[in-house]
């Protein structure tokens, strides 16, 4: 799994509660990404980071925020979870443009 | 993740036969392409990549072909094995940033 740890692996939460997912890497890669995967939609980019404290939005960023205070950690926060955010969330890392992304094993989030 | 294969087209092949998985990409300016394999409950796993200055690249039991004229990418798997059963995604990289665009995926089912 290319030294990527996602936590928690599973979470059930109620609508309106805040949720933070964590991605930790041991590869010292510059780029980190958060994707969500839903049946019929494939992988969609939420946010990404191109360095410590440097982040940008992806195609489905509404309702999500991220932070990267250290190279190895990239946090995804749902400020107020909604049922539409029920999904499997994947973190990925890469060491630069033109290098493949390597993915963690995902976090399954259920918002009830 | 789980159920990632729902709503996807399926390719069924006999064990031992060669598999060809096709992908039409969207942007003629894309210059880097990747194939991923995803098993149930796991994150996408890098298989092989190719840059736009090449039209063929081989790995262990896998070959990727790139036809830029018709914007077509294919993954060939030789002597398909039951362990090859999974969902396969292509991804393309366009522009100066490092954001990949993923295809919806194809489910490969290997018959014993």
Short mmCIF file of C-alpha atoms in Angstrom, two decimals:
data_model
loop_
_atom_site.label_atom_id
_atom_site.label_comp_id
_atom_site.label_asym_id
_atom_site.label_seq_id
_atom_site.Cartn_x
_atom_site.Cartn_y
_atom_site.Cartn_z
CA UNK A 1 0.00 0.00 0.00
CA UNK A 2 2.97 2.32 -0.64
CA UNK A 3 3.20 3.36 3.01
CA UNK A 4 -0.23 4.95 3.23
CA UNK A 5 -2.47 4.56 6.25
CA UNK A 6 -6.02 5.80 6.36
CA UNK A 7 -7.94 6.09 9.60
CA UNK A 8 -10.50 5.17 10.57
CA UNK A 9 -11.25 2.35 8.12
CA UNK A 10 -14.96 2.50 8.88
CA UNK A 11 -17.11 5.18 10.47
CA UNK A 12 -20.81 5.69 11.02
CA UNK A 13 -21.93 9.16 11.98
CA UNK A 14 -25.10 11.19 12.18
CA UNK A 15 -26.17 13.99 9.89
CA UNK A 16 -24.87 17.34 11.06
CA UNK A 17 -21.87 16.05 12.98
CA UNK A 18 -18.27 16.94 12.08
CA UNK A 19 -16.02 14.19 10.83
CA UNK A 20 -12.29 14.13 10.19
CA UNK A 21 -10.53 11.47 8.17
CA UNK A 22 -6.80 11.08 8.37
CA UNK A 23 -4.22 10.04 5.81
CA UNK A 24 -0.68 9.31 6.89
CA UNK A 25 2.20 8.54 4.52
CA UNK A 26 5.71 7.33 5.16
CA UNK A 27 7.04 7.98 1.63
CA UNK A 28 7.81 11.69 2.00
CA UNK A 29 5.84 12.39 -1.19
CA UNK A 30 5.00 15.98 -1.98
CA UNK A 31 1.50 15.47 -3.40
CA UNK A 32 -1.46 14.11 -1.48
CA UNK A 33 -5.05 13.71 -2.63
CA UNK A 34 -8.49 12.91 -1.31
CA UNK A 35 -10.94 11.11 -3.60
CA UNK A 36 -14.40 9.73 -3.06
CA UNK A 37 -15.71 6.69 -4.85
CA UNK A 38 -19.37 6.05 -5.48
CA UNK A 39 -21.10 3.45 -7.69
CA UNK A 40 -21.74 4.96 -11.11
CA UNK A 41 -19.38 7.87 -10.57
CA UNK A 42 -15.96 6.35 -10.24
CA UNK A 43 -13.20 8.23 -8.43
CA UNK A 44 -13.73 11.94 -8.00
CA UNK A 45 -11.18 14.37 -6.63
CA UNK A 46 -12.22 16.31 -3.53
CA UNK A 47 -9.06 18.23 -2.60
CA UNK A 48 -5.36 17.87 -3.10
CA UNK A 49 -2.16 19.21 -1.63
CA UNK A 50 1.06 20.07 -3.40
CA UNK A 51 3.04 20.78 -0.25
CA UNK A 52 2.75 21.66 3.42
CA UNK A 53 -0.02 24.24 3.84
CA UNK A 54 -0.57 24.25 0.06
CA UNK A 55 -3.95 22.86 -0.94
CA UNK A 56 -6.44 23.28 -3.74
CA UNK A 57 -9.95 22.21 -4.62
CA UNK A 58 -10.95 19.31 -6.79
CA UNK A 59 -14.15 18.72 -8.69
CA UNK A 60 -16.36 17.85 -5.68
CA UNK A 61 -14.99 20.05 -2.89
CA UNK A 62 -18.25 21.54 -1.55
CA UNK A 63 -18.83 20.51 2.07
CA UNK A 64 -15.22 19.43 2.58
CA UNK A 65 -12.10 21.10 3.89
CA UNK A 66 -8.53 19.86 4.20
CA UNK A 67 -5.38 20.65 6.11
CA UNK A 68 -1.77 19.68 5.71
CA UNK A 69 0.47 20.88 8.51
CA UNK A 70 3.11 18.19 7.98
CA UNK A 71 4.36 16.41 4.90
CA UNK A 72 3.15 13.06 6.15
CA UNK A 73 -0.42 13.94 7.17
CA UNK A 74 -3.39 15.11 5.12
CA UNK A 75 -6.71 15.57 6.91
CA UNK A 76 -10.14 15.68 5.33
CA UNK A 77 -12.91 17.32 7.35
CA UNK A 78 -16.64 17.24 6.80
CA UNK A 79 -17.78 20.22 8.86
CA UNK A 80 -21.40 19.04 9.00
CA UNK A 81 -21.89 15.61 7.50
CA UNK A 82 -24.80 14.98 5.14
CA UNK A 83 -26.22 11.73 3.80
CA UNK A 84 -24.87 12.59 0.33
CA UNK A 85 -21.39 12.29 1.79
CA UNK A 86 -21.86 8.61 2.48
CA UNK A 87 -19.08 7.14 0.39
CA UNK A 88 -15.74 5.42 0.35
CA UNK A 89 -12.90 7.91 0.71
CA UNK A 90 -9.45 7.24 -0.67
CA UNK A 91 -6.23 9.04 0.01
CA UNK A 92 -3.48 8.97 -2.60
CA UNK A 93 0.09 10.20 -2.83
CA UNK A 94 2.57 10.91 -5.59
CA UNK A 95 6.03 12.40 -5.81
CA UNK A 96 5.33 14.62 -8.77
CA UNK A 97 3.64 15.22 -12.07
CA UNK A 98 3.95 12.29 -14.37
CA UNK A 99 4.32 9.88 -11.49
CA UNK A 100 1.59 7.43 -10.62
CA UNK A 101 -0.70 7.98 -7.67
CA UNK A 102 -0.59 5.32 -5.00
CA UNK A 103 -3.72 4.77 -2.97
CA UNK A 104 -4.57 3.79 0.56
CA UNK A 105 -7.20 1.17 1.30
CA UNK A 106 -9.97 3.66 1.94
CA UNK A 107 -12.35 4.77 4.66
CA UNK A 108 -15.98 3.74 4.42
CA UNK A 109 -18.10 6.55 5.81
CA UNK A 110 -21.81 6.18 6.44
CA UNK A 111 -23.86 9.23 7.38
CA UNK A 112 -27.25 8.31 8.87
CA UNK B 1 -14.08 -0.28 -2.17
CA UNK B 2 -16.95 -2.66 -1.81
CA UNK B 3 -19.46 -2.71 -4.63
CA UNK B 4 -17.10 -0.72 -6.82
CA UNK B 5 -18.07 -3.02 -9.70
CA UNK B 6 -21.75 -2.11 -9.59
CA UNK B 7 -23.08 -0.41 -12.73
CA UNK B 8 -19.89 -1.16 -14.64
CA UNK B 9 -19.54 -3.07 -17.89
CA UNK B 10 -18.13 -6.56 -17.43
CA UNK B 11 -15.59 -8.47 -19.47
CA UNK B 12 -15.72 -12.22 -18.93
CA UNK B 13 -12.74 -14.32 -20.00
CA UNK B 14 -11.66 -17.92 -19.64
CA UNK B 15 -8.74 -18.64 -17.36
CA UNK B 16 -5.59 -18.88 -19.45
CA UNK B 17 -6.89 -16.70 -22.26
CA UNK B 18 -5.58 -13.22 -22.97
CA UNK B 19 -7.69 -10.25 -21.85
CA UNK B 20 -7.96 -6.90 -23.56
CA UNK B 21 -9.48 -4.03 -21.62
CA UNK B 22 -10.18 -0.85 -23.55
CA UNK B 23 -10.45 2.77 -22.53
CA UNK B 24 -11.36 5.85 -24.52
CA UNK B 25 -9.82 8.94 -23.00
CA UNK B 26 -11.26 12.39 -23.35
CA UNK B 27 -8.51 14.95 -23.81
CA UNK B 28 -6.13 15.01 -26.76
CA UNK B 29 -3.73 17.09 -24.64
CA UNK B 30 -3.33 14.31 -22.06
CA UNK B 31 0.27 13.21 -21.92
CA UNK B 32 0.41 10.52 -19.24
CA UNK B 33 -1.81 7.51 -18.71
CA UNK B 34 -2.12 4.93 -15.99
CA UNK B 35 -3.94 1.65 -15.53
CA UNK B 36 -5.18 0.67 -12.10
CA UNK B 37 -6.64 -2.54 -10.69
CA UNK B 38 -9.07 -2.48 -7.80
CA UNK B 39 -10.11 -5.52 -5.80
CA UNK B 40 -13.10 -5.55 -3.53
CA UNK B 41 -12.47 -3.73 -0.27
CA UNK B 42 -9.13 -2.30 -1.38
CA UNK B 43 -7.79 0.83 -2.92
CA UNK B 44 -6.78 1.10 -6.59
CA UNK B 45 -3.43 -0.54 -7.27
CA UNK B 46 -1.02 0.80 -9.88
CA UNK B 47 -0.44 -1.65 -12.76
CA UNK B 48 1.40 0.15 -15.52
CA UNK B 49 1.78 3.61 -17.01
CA UNK B 50 2.70 5.10 -20.37
CA UNK B 51 3.65 8.55 -21.59
CA UNK B 52 2.32 10.09 -24.76
CA UNK B 53 5.67 9.84 -26.55
CA UNK B 54 5.28 6.05 -26.53
CA UNK B 55 2.69 3.80 -28.12
CA UNK B 56 3.46 0.57 -26.28
CA UNK B 57 4.89 -0.45 -22.95
CA UNK B 58 5.24 -3.90 -21.46
CA UNK B 59 5.32 -5.14 -17.93
CA UNK B 60 5.06 -8.53 -16.35
CA UNK B 61 2.13 -10.23 -18.16
CA UNK B 62 0.67 -6.82 -19.04
CA UNK B 63 1.02 -4.56 -22.05
CA UNK B 64 -0.43 -1.09 -22.50
CA UNK B 65 -1.08 0.29 -25.96
CA UNK B 66 -1.73 3.94 -26.70
CA UNK B 67 -3.34 5.20 -29.89
CA UNK B 68 -3.32 8.98 -29.75
CA UNK B 69 -4.99 9.33 -33.12
CA UNK B 70 -8.25 7.92 -31.81
CA UNK B 71 -7.61 8.66 -28.12
CA UNK B 72 -7.66 5.02 -27.16
CA UNK B 73 -5.81 3.13 -24.47
CA UNK B 74 -5.83 -0.60 -23.95
CA UNK B 75 -4.52 -3.01 -21.34
CA UNK B 76 -3.63 -6.51 -22.41
CA UNK B 77 -3.25 -9.22 -19.79
CA UNK B 78 -1.59 -12.42 -20.91
CA UNK B 79 -2.69 -15.81 -19.59
CA UNK B 80 -5.41 -14.38 -17.41
CA UNK B 81 -5.62 -15.87 -13.93
CA UNK B 82 -8.41 -15.92 -11.32
CA UNK B 83 -6.43 -13.38 -9.32
CA UNK B 84 -6.83 -10.92 -12.17
CA UNK B 85 -10.55 -10.65 -11.45
CA UNK B 86 -11.09 -7.05 -10.40
CA UNK B 87 -12.22 -3.65 -11.62
CA UNK B 88 -9.77 -1.94 -13.97
CA UNK B 89 -9.54 1.84 -14.41
CA UNK B 90 -7.67 3.96 -16.85
CA UNK B 91 -6.58 7.46 -15.86
CA UNK B 92 -5.25 10.39 -17.87
CA UNK B 93 -3.19 13.38 -16.84
CA UNK B 94 -3.61 16.74 -18.53
CA UNK B 95 -2.11 20.12 -17.90
CA UNK B 96 0.54 21.49 -15.63
CA UNK B 97 -1.00 20.21 -12.42
CA UNK B 98 -0.95 16.63 -11.22
CA UNK B 99 -4.65 15.89 -11.19
CA UNK B 100 -5.72 12.69 -12.84
CA UNK B 101 -9.07 12.06 -14.47
CA UNK B 102 -10.31 8.50 -14.00
CA UNK B 103 -12.49 6.45 -16.26
CA UNK B 104 -15.52 4.68 -14.80
CA UNK B 105 -13.90 1.26 -14.90
CA UNK B 106 -14.53 -2.19 -16.28
CA UNK B 107 -15.07 -5.36 -14.29
CA UNK B 108 -12.93 -8.29 -15.39
CA UNK B 109 -14.37 -11.68 -14.47
CA UNK B 110 -12.22 -14.76 -14.98
CA UNK B 111 -14.02 -18.06 -15.53
CA UNK B 112 -12.23 -21.15 -14.17
#
